[in-house]
mmCIF file of C-alpha atoms and ligand atoms in Angstrom:
data_model
loop_
_atom_site.group_PDB
_atom_site.id
_atom_site.type_symbol
_atom_site.label_atom_id
_atom_site.label_comp_id
_atom_site.label_asym_id
_atom_site.label_seq_id
_atom_site.Cartn_x
_atom_site.Cartn_y
_atom_site.Cartn_z
ATOM 1 C CA MET A 1 99.047 74.478 90.656
ATOM 2 C CA LYS A 2 97.404 77.799 89.798
ATOM 3 C CA ILE A 3 95.529 79.769 92.348
ATOM 4 C CA LEU A 4 93.206 82.737 91.578
ATOM 5 C CA VAL A 5 93.057 85.235 94.444
ATOM 6 C CA LEU A 6 90.054 87.543 94.679
ATOM 7 C CA ASN A 7 89.528 90.646 96.791
ATOM 8 C CA CYS A 8 85.982 91.890 96.321
ATOM 9 C CA GLY A 9 85.106 95.289 97.771
ATOM 10 C CA SER A 10 81.779 96.949 97.778
ATOM 11 C CA SER A 11 82.417 98.371 94.270
ATOM 12 C CA SER A 12 85.699 96.729 93.289
ATOM 13 C CA VAL A 13 87.253 93.447 92.429
ATOM 14 C CA LYS A 14 91.013 92.951 92.647
ATOM 15 C CA TYR A 15 92.630 89.810 91.239
ATOM 16 C CA GLN A 16 95.829 87.905 90.954
ATOM 17 C CA LEU A 17 96.511 84.553 89.367
ATOM 18 C CA LEU A 18 99.637 82.930 90.930
ATOM 19 C CA ASP A 19 101.671 79.835 89.737
ATOM 20 C CA MET A 20 102.254 78.125 92.968
ATOM 21 C CA VAL A 21 105.295 76.184 91.764
ATOM 22 C CA THR A 22 107.290 79.362 91.480
ATOM 23 C CA GLU A 23 104.809 81.625 93.507
ATOM 24 C CA ARG A 24 105.026 83.865 90.512
ATOM 25 C CA VAL A 25 102.235 86.346 89.678
ATOM 26 C CA MET A 26 101.037 85.287 86.110
ATOM 27 C CA ALA A 27 98.497 88.059 85.634
ATOM 28 C CA LYS A 28 96.678 90.553 87.864
ATOM 29 C CA GLY A 29 94.146 93.375 87.597
ATOM 30 C CA LEU A 30 91.548 95.683 89.142
ATOM 31 C CA VAL A 31 87.958 96.523 88.313
ATOM 32 C CA GLU A 32 86.736 99.564 89.827
ATOM 33 C CA ARG A 33 83.201 101.158 90.026
ATOM 34 C CA VAL A 34 81.506 97.799 89.781
ATOM 35 C CA GLY A 35 77.693 98.572 89.618
ATOM 36 C CA SER A 36 78.282 101.239 86.887
ATOM 37 C CA LYS A 37 77.882 101.433 83.125
ATOM 38 C CA ASP A 38 81.341 102.939 83.002
ATOM 39 C CA ALA A 39 83.404 100.636 85.237
ATOM 40 C CA SER A 40 87.130 100.658 84.656
ATOM 41 C CA PHE A 41 89.158 97.489 84.056
ATOM 42 C CA ARG A 42 92.918 97.288 84.427
ATOM 43 C CA HIS A 43 94.598 94.062 83.501
ATOM 44 C CA GLU A 44 98.400 93.208 83.514
ATOM 45 C CA LYS A 45 100.292 90.369 82.074
ATOM 46 C CA GLY A 46 103.969 90.782 82.777
ATOM 47 C CA ASN A 47 104.673 94.345 81.954
ATOM 48 C CA GLN A 48 101.942 94.516 79.301
ATOM 49 C CA LYS A 49 98.962 96.752 80.562
ATOM 50 C CA LEU A 50 95.466 96.733 79.264
ATOM 51 C CA GLN A 51 92.871 99.450 80.286
ATOM 52 C CA PHE A 52 89.304 99.868 79.170
ATOM 53 C CA ASN A 53 85.903 100.796 80.431
ATOM 54 C CA MET A 54 82.712 98.729 80.183
ATOM 55 C CA ASP A 55 79.291 98.229 81.728
ATOM 56 C CA VAL A 56 79.730 96.073 84.892
ATOM 57 C CA PRO A 57 76.387 95.745 86.600
ATOM 58 C CA ASP A 58 77.571 93.451 89.331
ATOM 59 C CA HIS A 59 80.441 91.422 90.829
ATOM 60 C CA LYS A 60 79.566 88.330 88.620
ATOM 61 C CA VAL A 61 79.975 90.306 85.399
ATOM 62 C CA ALA A 62 83.324 91.554 86.683
ATOM 63 C CA ILE A 63 84.502 88.068 87.543
ATOM 64 C CA ALA A 64 83.203 86.556 84.248
ATOM 65 C CA LYS A 65 85.174 89.204 82.357
ATOM 66 C CA LEU A 66 88.380 88.678 84.274
ATOM 67 C CA LEU A 67 88.187 84.862 83.589
ATOM 68 C CA GLU A 68 87.675 85.697 79.997
ATOM 69 C CA LEU A 69 90.767 87.848 80.021
ATOM 70 C CA LEU A 70 92.864 85.195 81.804
ATOM 71 C CA THR A 71 92.007 82.805 78.834
ATOM 72 C CA ASP A 72 92.259 85.426 76.136
ATOM 73 C CA PRO A 73 94.740 84.501 73.288
ATOM 74 C CA GLN A 74 96.498 87.836 73.612
ATOM 75 C CA TRP A 75 96.011 88.945 77.150
ATOM 76 C CA GLY A 76 95.556 85.658 78.865
ATOM 77 C CA VAL A 77 97.954 83.188 80.519
ATOM 78 C CA LEU A 78 95.751 80.160 80.577
ATOM 79 C CA LYS A 79 94.232 77.936 77.815
ATOM 80 C CA SER A 80 91.252 77.090 79.929
ATOM 81 C CA VAL A 81 89.744 78.179 83.295
ATOM 82 C CA LYS A 82 89.938 74.451 84.133
ATOM 83 C CA GLU A 83 93.653 75.137 84.849
ATOM 84 C CA ILE A 84 92.575 77.114 87.974
ATOM 85 C CA ASP A 85 92.951 74.675 90.899
ATOM 86 C CA GLY A 86 91.561 76.914 93.629
ATOM 87 C CA VAL A 87 90.133 80.342 94.408
ATOM 88 C CA GLY A 88 91.215 82.116 97.567
ATOM 89 C CA HIS A 89 89.110 85.030 98.665
ATOM 90 C CA ARG A 90 90.107 87.813 101.004
ATOM 91 C CA VAL A 91 87.188 88.064 103.470
ATOM 92 C CA VAL A 92 87.122 90.978 105.780
ATOM 93 C CA HIS A 93 85.395 89.693 108.860
ATOM 94 C CA GLY A 94 85.319 86.300 110.381
ATOM 95 C CA GLY A 95 84.130 87.357 113.781
ATOM 96 C CA GLU A 96 85.126 84.919 116.523
ATOM 97 C CA LYS A 97 84.399 81.870 114.423
ATOM 98 C CA PHE A 98 87.525 81.855 112.244
ATOM 99 C CA ALA A 99 90.989 81.897 113.700
ATOM 100 C CA CYS A 100 92.502 80.473 110.502
ATOM 101 C CA SER A 101 91.774 80.134 106.704
ATOM 102 C CA VAL A 102 88.965 77.569 105.800
ATOM 103 C CA LYS A 103 87.377 75.959 102.804
ATOM 104 C CA LEU A 104 84.062 77.650 102.056
ATOM 105 C CA SER A 105 81.654 74.786 102.812
ATOM 106 C CA PRO A 106 77.989 75.555 103.038
ATOM 107 C CA ASP A 107 78.226 75.729 106.895
ATOM 108 C CA VAL A 108 81.131 78.228 106.667
ATOM 109 C CA ARG A 109 79.036 80.450 104.260
ATOM 110 C CA LYS A 110 76.144 80.535 106.723
ATOM 111 C CA THR A 111 78.531 81.754 109.393
ATOM 112 C CA LEU A 112 79.971 84.360 107.077
ATOM 113 C CA GLU A 113 76.453 85.674 106.488
ATOM 114 C CA GLU A 114 76.192 86.045 110.186
ATOM 115 C CA CYS A 115 79.323 88.089 110.235
ATOM 116 C CA CYS A 116 77.893 90.614 107.716
ATOM 117 C CA LYS A 117 76.475 92.654 110.593
ATOM 118 C CA TYR A 118 80.120 93.325 111.698
ATOM 119 C CA ALA A 119 81.286 94.448 108.132
ATOM 120 C CA PRO A 120 78.184 95.507 106.329
ATOM 121 C CA LEU A 121 80.077 97.121 103.516
ATOM 122 C CA HIS A 122 82.706 94.398 102.969
ATOM 123 C CA ASN A 123 81.416 90.864 103.872
ATOM 124 C CA PRO A 124 78.348 90.994 101.586
ATOM 125 C CA ALA A 125 80.813 91.908 98.568
ATOM 126 C CA ASN A 126 82.979 88.991 99.618
ATOM 127 C CA LEU A 127 79.834 86.678 99.508
ATOM 128 C CA LEU A 128 78.945 87.999 96.095
ATOM 129 C CA GLY A 129 82.404 86.991 94.872
ATOM 130 C CA ILE A 130 82.059 83.499 96.275
ATOM 131 C CA GLN A 131 78.603 83.034 94.644
ATOM 132 C CA ALA A 132 79.954 84.234 91.326
ATOM 133 C CA ILE A 133 82.635 81.622 91.456
ATOM 134 C CA ASP A 134 80.097 78.973 92.403
ATOM 135 C CA GLU A 135 78.258 79.834 89.150
ATOM 136 C CA LEU A 136 81.250 80.339 86.844
ATOM 137 C CA LEU A 137 83.687 77.691 88.151
ATOM 138 C CA PRO A 138 81.377 75.189 89.984
ATOM 139 C CA GLU A 139 84.161 72.600 90.186
ATOM 140 C CA VAL A 140 86.743 74.614 91.920
ATOM 141 C CA THR A 141 87.642 74.601 95.643
ATOM 142 C CA GLN A 142 87.110 78.018 97.279
ATOM 143 C CA VAL A 143 88.876 79.190 100.494
ATOM 144 C CA GLY A 144 88.298 82.125 102.713
ATOM 145 C CA VAL A 145 91.181 84.033 104.285
ATOM 146 C CA PHE A 146 90.008 86.447 106.924
ATOM 147 C CA ASP A 147 91.418 89.822 107.813
ATOM 148 C CA THR A 148 90.522 89.270 111.433
ATOM 149 C CA ALA A 149 91.812 85.647 111.849
ATOM 150 C CA PHE A 150 95.391 86.428 112.880
ATOM 151 C CA HIS A 151 94.213 88.488 115.834
ATOM 152 C CA GLN A 152 91.970 85.835 117.354
ATOM 153 C CA THR A 153 94.922 84.917 119.569
ATOM 154 C CA MET A 154 94.495 88.191 121.512
ATOM 155 C CA PRO A 155 93.887 87.539 125.215
ATOM 156 C CA ARG A 156 90.592 88.722 126.734
ATOM 157 C CA LYS A 157 92.295 91.763 128.494
ATOM 158 C CA ALA A 158 93.309 93.045 125.046
ATOM 159 C CA TYR A 159 90.129 92.495 123.117
ATOM 160 C CA LEU A 160 87.463 93.490 125.792
ATOM 161 C CA TYR A 161 86.139 97.058 126.036
ATOM 162 C CA ALA A 162 85.249 98.297 129.487
ATOM 163 C CA ILE A 163 81.516 98.561 128.796
ATOM 164 C CA PRO A 164 78.904 96.356 130.378
ATOM 165 C CA TYR A 165 79.961 92.818 129.657
ATOM 166 C CA LYS A 166 76.600 91.923 128.141
ATOM 167 C CA PHE A 167 77.497 93.889 124.962
ATOM 168 C CA TYR A 168 80.256 91.460 124.358
ATOM 169 C CA GLU A 169 78.203 88.329 125.185
ATOM 170 C CA GLU A 170 74.990 89.409 123.413
ATOM 171 C CA ASN A 171 76.195 91.703 120.612
ATOM 172 C CA GLY A 172 79.803 90.556 119.990
ATOM 173 C CA ILE A 173 81.205 94.015 120.706
ATOM 174 C CA ARG A 174 84.883 93.556 121.217
ATOM 175 C CA ARG A 175 88.328 94.252 119.487
ATOM 176 C CA TYR A 176 88.624 92.095 116.337
ATOM 177 C CA GLY A 177 91.489 93.859 114.553
ATOM 178 C CA PHE A 178 92.096 93.919 110.834
ATOM 179 C CA HIS A 179 95.013 93.707 108.272
ATOM 180 C CA GLY A 180 95.640 90.328 109.949
ATOM 181 C CA THR A 181 97.044 88.682 106.762
ATOM 182 C CA SER A 182 99.498 91.507 106.346
ATOM 183 C CA HIS A 183 100.614 91.583 110.000
ATOM 184 C CA ARG A 184 101.071 87.685 109.856
ATOM 185 C CA TYR A 185 103.067 87.893 106.523
ATOM 186 C CA VAL A 186 105.501 90.594 107.640
ATOM 187 C CA SER A 187 106.042 89.102 111.066
ATOM 188 C CA GLN A 188 106.835 85.747 109.665
ATOM 189 C CA ARG A 189 109.006 87.276 106.851
ATOM 190 C CA VAL A 190 111.013 89.463 109.293
ATOM 191 C CA ALA A 191 111.711 86.409 111.517
ATOM 192 C CA GLU A 192 113.042 84.630 108.374
ATOM 193 C CA LEU A 193 115.206 87.642 107.477
ATOM 194 C CA MET A 194 116.618 87.800 110.999
ATOM 195 C CA GLY A 195 117.372 84.103 110.915
ATOM 196 C CA ARG A 196 115.303 83.568 113.992
ATOM 197 C CA ASP A 197 112.526 81.341 115.195
ATOM 198 C CA ILE A 198 109.485 83.522 115.336
ATOM 199 C CA LYS A 199 108.569 81.699 118.672
ATOM 200 C CA THR A 200 111.421 83.596 120.293
ATOM 201 C CA LEU A 201 110.671 87.071 118.951
ATOM 202 C CA LYS A 202 108.679 90.060 120.068
ATOM 203 C CA ILE A 203 107.777 92.040 116.969
ATOM 204 C CA VAL A 204 105.804 95.261 116.432
ATOM 205 C CA THR A 205 104.357 95.219 112.864
ATOM 206 C CA CYS A 206 103.187 98.693 111.484
ATOM 207 C CA HIS A 207 100.976 98.479 108.491
ATOM 208 C CA LEU A 208 100.738 102.036 107.390
ATOM 209 C CA GLY A 209 98.711 102.701 104.259
ATOM 210 C CA ASN A 210 95.543 104.684 103.591
ATOM 211 C CA GLY A 211 94.136 102.461 106.321
ATOM 212 C CA ALA A 212 96.742 101.861 108.982
ATOM 213 C CA SER A 213 97.080 99.528 112.008
ATOM 214 C CA ILE A 214 99.764 98.216 114.291
ATOM 215 C CA ALA A 215 100.138 94.922 116.027
ATOM 216 C CA ALA A 216 102.097 93.398 118.857
ATOM 217 C CA VAL A 217 103.243 89.908 117.677
ATOM 218 C CA SER A 218 104.735 87.837 120.481
ATOM 219 C CA GLY A 219 106.119 84.353 119.670
ATOM 220 C CA GLY A 220 104.408 84.516 116.269
ATOM 221 C CA LYS A 221 100.929 85.398 117.808
ATOM 222 C CA SER A 222 99.022 88.599 117.747
ATOM 223 C CA ILE A 223 98.606 89.724 121.282
ATOM 224 C CA ASP A 224 97.203 93.177 120.615
ATOM 225 C CA THR A 225 96.287 95.475 117.814
ATOM 226 C CA SER A 226 95.226 99.078 117.183
ATOM 227 C CA MET A 227 92.069 98.457 115.055
ATOM 228 C CA GLY A 228 89.102 97.507 117.024
ATOM 229 C CA PHE A 229 85.412 96.518 116.605
ATOM 230 C CA THR A 230 85.783 98.339 113.260
ATOM 231 C CA PRO A 231 88.779 99.543 111.227
ATOM 232 C CA LEU A 232 88.220 103.023 112.561
ATOM 233 C CA GLU A 233 90.064 102.705 115.887
ATOM 234 C CA GLY A 234 93.672 103.255 116.489
ATOM 235 C CA LEU A 235 96.321 105.151 114.224
ATOM 236 C CA VAL A 236 95.476 108.408 112.329
ATOM 237 C CA MET A 237 94.770 107.186 108.761
ATOM 238 C CA GLY A 238 94.208 108.809 105.361
ATOM 239 C CA THR A 239 90.622 110.005 106.075
ATOM 240 C CA ARG A 240 89.925 108.042 109.444
ATOM 241 C CA SER A 241 90.344 109.619 112.799
ATOM 242 C CA GLY A 242 91.674 106.602 114.739
ATOM 243 C CA ASP A 243 91.339 106.928 118.528
ATOM 244 C CA LEU A 244 89.251 109.625 120.043
ATOM 245 C CA ASP A 245 87.299 110.342 123.264
ATOM 246 C CA PRO A 246 83.858 108.587 122.647
ATOM 247 C CA ALA A 247 82.185 111.615 124.354
ATOM 248 C CA ILE A 248 83.059 113.612 121.290
ATOM 249 C CA LEU A 249 80.505 111.596 119.301
ATOM 250 C CA VAL A 250 77.880 112.385 121.976
ATOM 251 C CA ALA A 251 78.745 116.073 121.770
ATOM 252 C CA LEU A 252 78.635 115.955 118.079
ATOM 253 C CA GLY A 253 75.076 114.553 118.217
ATOM 254 C CA SER A 254 73.674 116.382 121.218
ATOM 255 C CA GLU A 255 75.419 119.789 120.869
ATOM 256 C CA TYR A 256 75.868 120.195 117.150
ATOM 257 C CA GLY A 257 73.003 118.198 115.612
ATOM 258 C CA TYR A 258 74.983 115.581 113.797
ATOM 259 C CA SER A 259 73.094 112.389 112.858
ATOM 260 C CA PHE A 260 74.732 108.933 113.210
ATOM 261 C CA SER A 261 75.382 108.854 109.472
ATOM 262 C CA ASP A 262 76.905 112.307 109.608
ATOM 263 C CA ILE A 263 79.260 111.177 112.335
ATOM 264 C CA ASP A 264 80.104 108.053 110.541
ATOM 265 C CA ASN A 265 80.907 110.007 107.409
ATOM 266 C CA LEU A 266 82.955 112.628 109.410
ATOM 267 C CA LEU A 267 85.114 110.103 111.237
ATOM 268 C CA ASN A 268 85.660 107.677 108.247
ATOM 269 C CA LYS A 269 85.828 110.032 105.293
ATOM 270 C CA LYS A 270 86.759 113.492 106.503
ATOM 271 C CA SER A 271 89.151 113.009 109.402
ATOM 272 C CA GLY A 272 92.698 111.579 109.701
ATOM 273 C CA LEU A 273 95.434 113.279 107.556
ATOM 274 C CA LEU A 274 92.823 114.927 105.406
ATOM 275 C CA GLY A 275 90.872 116.458 108.178
ATOM 276 C CA LEU A 276 93.919 117.633 110.096
ATOM 277 C CA SER A 277 95.867 119.085 107.292
ATOM 278 C CA GLY A 278 92.893 120.477 105.137
ATOM 279 C CA LEU A 279 95.115 119.514 102.271
ATOM 280 C CA SER A 280 95.123 115.809 101.437
ATOM 281 C CA ASN A 281 94.722 112.241 102.617
ATOM 282 C CA ASP A 282 97.917 111.218 100.753
ATOM 283 C CA MET A 283 101.121 111.160 102.623
ATOM 284 C CA ARG A 284 103.091 112.258 99.496
ATOM 285 C CA ASP A 285 101.055 115.514 99.450
ATOM 286 C CA ILE A 286 101.471 115.935 103.213
ATOM 287 C CA GLU A 287 105.294 115.526 102.871
ATOM 288 C CA ALA A 288 105.453 118.023 99.978
ATOM 289 C CA GLY A 289 103.184 120.454 101.885
ATOM 290 C CA MET A 290 105.513 120.250 104.982
ATOM 291 C CA GLU A 291 108.506 121.041 102.723
ATOM 292 C CA ASN A 292 106.697 124.098 101.387
ATOM 293 C CA GLY A 293 105.823 125.254 104.881
ATOM 294 C CA HIS A 294 102.117 124.264 104.831
ATOM 295 C CA GLU A 295 100.954 124.430 108.509
ATOM 296 C CA GLY A 296 98.138 121.978 108.120
ATOM 297 C CA ALA A 297 100.393 119.318 106.586
ATOM 298 C CA THR A 298 102.937 119.813 109.363
ATOM 299 C CA ARG A 299 100.335 119.285 112.094
ATOM 300 C CA ALA A 300 98.890 116.310 110.384
ATOM 301 C CA PHE A 301 102.319 114.670 109.927
ATOM 302 C CA GLU A 302 103.181 115.384 113.615
ATOM 303 C CA VAL A 303 99.981 113.821 114.971
ATOM 304 C CA PHE A 304 100.366 110.848 112.627
ATOM 305 C CA THR A 305 103.895 109.955 113.664
ATOM 306 C CA TYR A 306 103.361 110.763 117.336
ATOM 307 C CA ARG A 307 100.424 108.315 117.529
ATOM 308 C CA ILE A 308 102.688 105.607 116.060
ATOM 309 C CA ILE A 309 105.302 106.241 118.526
ATOM 310 C CA LYS A 310 102.866 106.054 121.468
ATOM 311 C CA TYR A 311 101.459 102.691 120.130
ATOM 312 C CA ILE A 312 104.945 101.269 119.803
ATOM 313 C CA GLY A 313 105.775 102.228 123.351
ATOM 314 C CA SER A 314 102.558 100.772 124.678
ATOM 315 C CA TYR A 315 103.265 97.479 122.730
ATOM 316 C CA ALA A 316 106.829 97.369 124.088
ATOM 317 C CA ALA A 317 105.104 97.485 127.587
ATOM 318 C CA ALA A 318 102.553 94.879 126.625
ATOM 319 C CA MET A 319 105.175 92.427 125.494
ATOM 320 C CA ASN A 320 107.815 93.509 128.022
ATOM 321 C CA GLY A 321 110.309 94.304 125.317
ATOM 322 C CA ILE A 322 110.640 94.440 121.521
ATOM 323 C CA ASP A 323 113.215 92.706 119.253
ATOM 324 C CA ALA A 324 112.036 94.141 115.941
ATOM 325 C CA ILE A 325 109.778 96.779 114.377
ATOM 326 C CA VAL A 326 108.504 96.230 110.887
ATOM 327 C CA PHE A 327 107.139 98.863 108.417
ATOM 328 C CA THR A 328 104.865 97.909 105.633
ATOM 329 C CA GLY A 329 101.981 99.323 103.536
ATOM 330 C CA GLY A 330 102.138 102.265 101.069
ATOM 331 C CA ILE A 331 103.487 104.668 103.687
ATOM 332 C CA GLY A 332 105.441 102.226 105.708
ATOM 333 C CA GLU A 333 107.283 100.869 102.570
ATOM 334 C CA ASN A 334 107.854 104.234 100.885
ATOM 335 C CA SER A 335 108.172 106.993 103.313
ATOM 336 C CA ALA A 336 111.615 107.341 104.727
ATOM 337 C CA LYS A 337 110.597 110.449 106.535
ATOM 338 C CA VAL A 338 107.728 108.843 108.402
ATOM 339 C CA ARG A 339 110.069 105.938 109.426
ATOM 340 C CA GLU A 340 112.739 108.392 110.564
ATOM 341 C CA TRP A 341 110.403 110.542 112.699
ATOM 342 C CA VAL A 342 108.958 107.501 114.384
ATOM 343 C CA LEU A 343 112.233 105.769 115.024
ATOM 344 C CA LYS A 344 113.850 108.871 116.444
ATOM 345 C CA GLY A 345 111.250 108.883 119.092
ATOM 346 C CA LEU A 346 112.284 105.269 120.109
ATOM 347 C CA THR A 347 115.904 105.809 121.056
ATOM 348 C CA TYR A 348 115.158 104.952 124.706
ATOM 349 C CA LEU A 349 114.596 101.413 123.508
ATOM 350 C CA GLY A 350 118.248 101.383 122.376
ATOM 351 C CA LEU A 351 117.207 101.653 118.775
ATOM 352 C CA GLU A 352 119.770 103.187 116.429
ATOM 353 C CA LEU A 353 118.539 104.209 113.017
ATOM 354 C CA ASP A 354 120.871 103.914 110.060
ATOM 355 C CA GLU A 355 119.727 106.969 108.024
ATOM 356 C CA ALA A 356 121.529 105.880 104.815
ATOM 357 C CA LEU A 357 119.956 102.514 104.918
ATOM 358 C CA ASN A 358 116.522 104.079 105.573
ATOM 359 C CA ARG A 359 116.859 106.223 102.485
ATOM 360 C CA SER A 360 118.370 103.530 100.243
ATOM 361 C CA PRO A 361 116.354 102.210 97.337
ATOM 362 C CA GLU A 362 116.094 98.559 98.354
ATOM 363 C CA LYS A 363 112.522 97.419 99.005
ATOM 364 C CA GLU A 364 113.075 94.850 101.631
ATOM 365 C CA LYS A 365 115.722 95.950 104.125
ATOM 366 C CA LEU A 366 117.169 96.339 107.714
ATOM 367 C CA ILE A 367 117.253 100.121 108.590
ATOM 368 C CA THR A 368 119.073 99.991 111.957
ATOM 369 C CA LYS A 369 122.814 100.019 112.773
ATOM 370 C CA PRO A 370 124.541 96.710 113.545
ATOM 371 C CA GLY A 371 124.695 97.439 117.375
ATOM 372 C CA SER A 372 121.047 98.514 117.618
ATOM 373 C CA LYS A 373 119.237 96.633 120.504
ATOM 374 C CA VAL A 374 116.077 96.741 118.511
ATOM 375 C CA GLN A 375 116.123 96.143 114.849
ATOM 376 C CA ALA A 376 113.869 98.005 112.388
ATOM 377 C CA TRP A 377 112.898 96.576 108.956
ATOM 378 C CA VAL A 378 110.977 97.538 105.882
ATOM 379 C CA VAL A 379 109.143 94.561 104.389
ATOM 380 C CA PRO A 380 106.741 94.888 101.433
ATOM 381 C CA THR A 381 103.545 93.187 102.317
ATOM 382 C CA ASN A 382 102.065 90.412 100.115
ATOM 383 C CA GLU A 383 98.643 89.522 101.256
ATOM 384 C CA GLU A 384 97.787 87.728 97.979
ATOM 385 C CA LEU A 385 100.718 85.340 98.429
ATOM 386 C CA VAL A 386 99.481 84.431 101.860
ATOM 387 C CA ILE A 387 95.974 83.852 100.458
ATOM 388 C CA ALA A 388 97.309 81.678 97.726
ATOM 389 C CA ARG A 389 99.469 79.702 100.027
ATOM 390 C CA ASP A 390 96.637 79.028 102.408
ATOM 391 C CA THR A 391 94.288 78.040 99.564
ATOM 392 C CA LEU A 392 96.948 75.590 98.274
ATOM 393 C CA ALA A 393 97.476 74.103 101.649
ATOM 394 C CA LEU A 394 93.786 73.480 102.175
ATOM 395 C CA ILE A 395 93.508 71.964 98.759
ATOM 396 C CA ASN A 396 96.312 69.679 99.461
ATOM 397 C CA GLU A 397 94.740 68.594 102.783
ATOM 398 C CA LYS A 398 91.956 66.660 101.167
HETATM 399 P P1 AMP B 1 98.148 101.589 100.540
HETATM 400 O O1 AMP B 1 96.801 101.848 101.214
HETATM 401 O O2 AMP B 1 98.917 100.601 101.344
HETATM 402 O O3 AMP B 1 98.164 101.306 99.088
HETATM 403 O O4 AMP B 1 98.903 103.006 100.778
HETATM 404 C C1 AMP B 1 98.607 104.091 100.136
HETATM 405 C C2 AMP B 1 99.276 105.311 100.705
HETATM 406 O O5 AMP B 1 100.758 105.156 100.653
HETATM 407 C C3 AMP B 1 99.016 106.653 99.826
HETATM 408 O O6 AMP B 1 97.863 107.202 100.220
HETATM 409 C C4 AMP B 1 100.175 107.433 100.129
HETATM 410 O O7 AMP B 1 99.888 108.252 101.219
HETATM 411 C C5 AMP B 1 101.267 106.527 100.561
HETATM 412 N N1 AMP B 1 102.460 106.453 99.691
HETATM 413 C C6 AMP B 1 102.701 105.837 98.581
HETATM 414 N N2 AMP B 1 103.910 106.123 98.072
HETATM 415 C C7 AMP B 1 104.481 107.010 98.896
HETATM 416 C C8 AMP B 1 105.733 107.678 98.978
HETATM 417 N N3 AMP B 1 106.621 107.538 97.974
HETATM 418 N N4 AMP B 1 105.982 108.484 100.059
HETATM 419 C C9 AMP B 1 105.030 108.654 100.992
HETATM 420 N N5 AMP B 1 103.799 108.063 101.031
HETATM 421 C C10 AMP B 1 103.591 107.183 99.996
#
């Protein structure tokens, strides 16, 4: 069984072809600047890498080209696209309708269109990818795996905002949460690594990348998460502010003449690590800046790690305890310094960091001492594998 995983963004298409007997990645790639005459294509087969630029007016052209590459005599891994048994799509927003992955039937697609209002940049791109596969591989089963689905188990007290209730009832304004596929994967994986049944565990999962979110996973279910109605709420991110007093938005508009689109741009593109440091949105630059005594980098790092410590504390309270904390995402997986600063703020939980393990080169590892009351782990995320597994499971259901 071979499954193609597609992640269509507004101007990009990421893909992986997986052999589901071994769960091995056969080929993968990334198309960037979709919509431009000079789009960039990166394709990998094993450790051979191909890179070129071409005219890619839309998602369908990008997907047609990647299918061509997958069957190319030199760069491909398939004799024919007929070998593809299913296509799994990462879909950003499933609203309240989808608490698990589903086959993309006509009814499901209609509901997805309704969800576009919640994710106007992302869901339309996901739909374009689905339509492109309809046209290019009309026989194949397509499955949607939603970023919001894992968090649909949150109780009302966690997902409601304290604004008039009609905004929830009439407009669907509530916490949805994102990165659900990643939080689900790393929480299940850590339970496996601990040799414990996930139903007995209280886990805090920290997905720290350019976008960052944190979730409280109790008994295998998400009971709270830091991203909200949109992926802007919560932790400090590369260029996103995360939590802030909503009255700041009012002040920006009424006192300083910012329009809605100025505010949107400021909070999504110019804030976070970049805005605080005045240096970069990239944690590697922030850490290097700190080492060179850059004041902005130091304050950005402090706010970034302090916010994570506060969230972990609040989720310990929400779950009445924690058994394990998991770090994932580009920063969570690679920055020993971020993990150290965060975990040193949690000794009150009985957490004892093992500094040597934290700095060791292993990718998947326990980083606390044997006697530590709370374990901390690093687990590389693998959203594509979850999407491929869900797709395969739904195909096998028929
Ligand atoms: P992601 O969005 O999950 O791909 O994560 C991207 C972010 O990971 C980058 O913006 C960097 O800030 C961060 N990152 C990657 N490698 C390292 C590293 N070795 N040390 C610190 N941060 C890193």
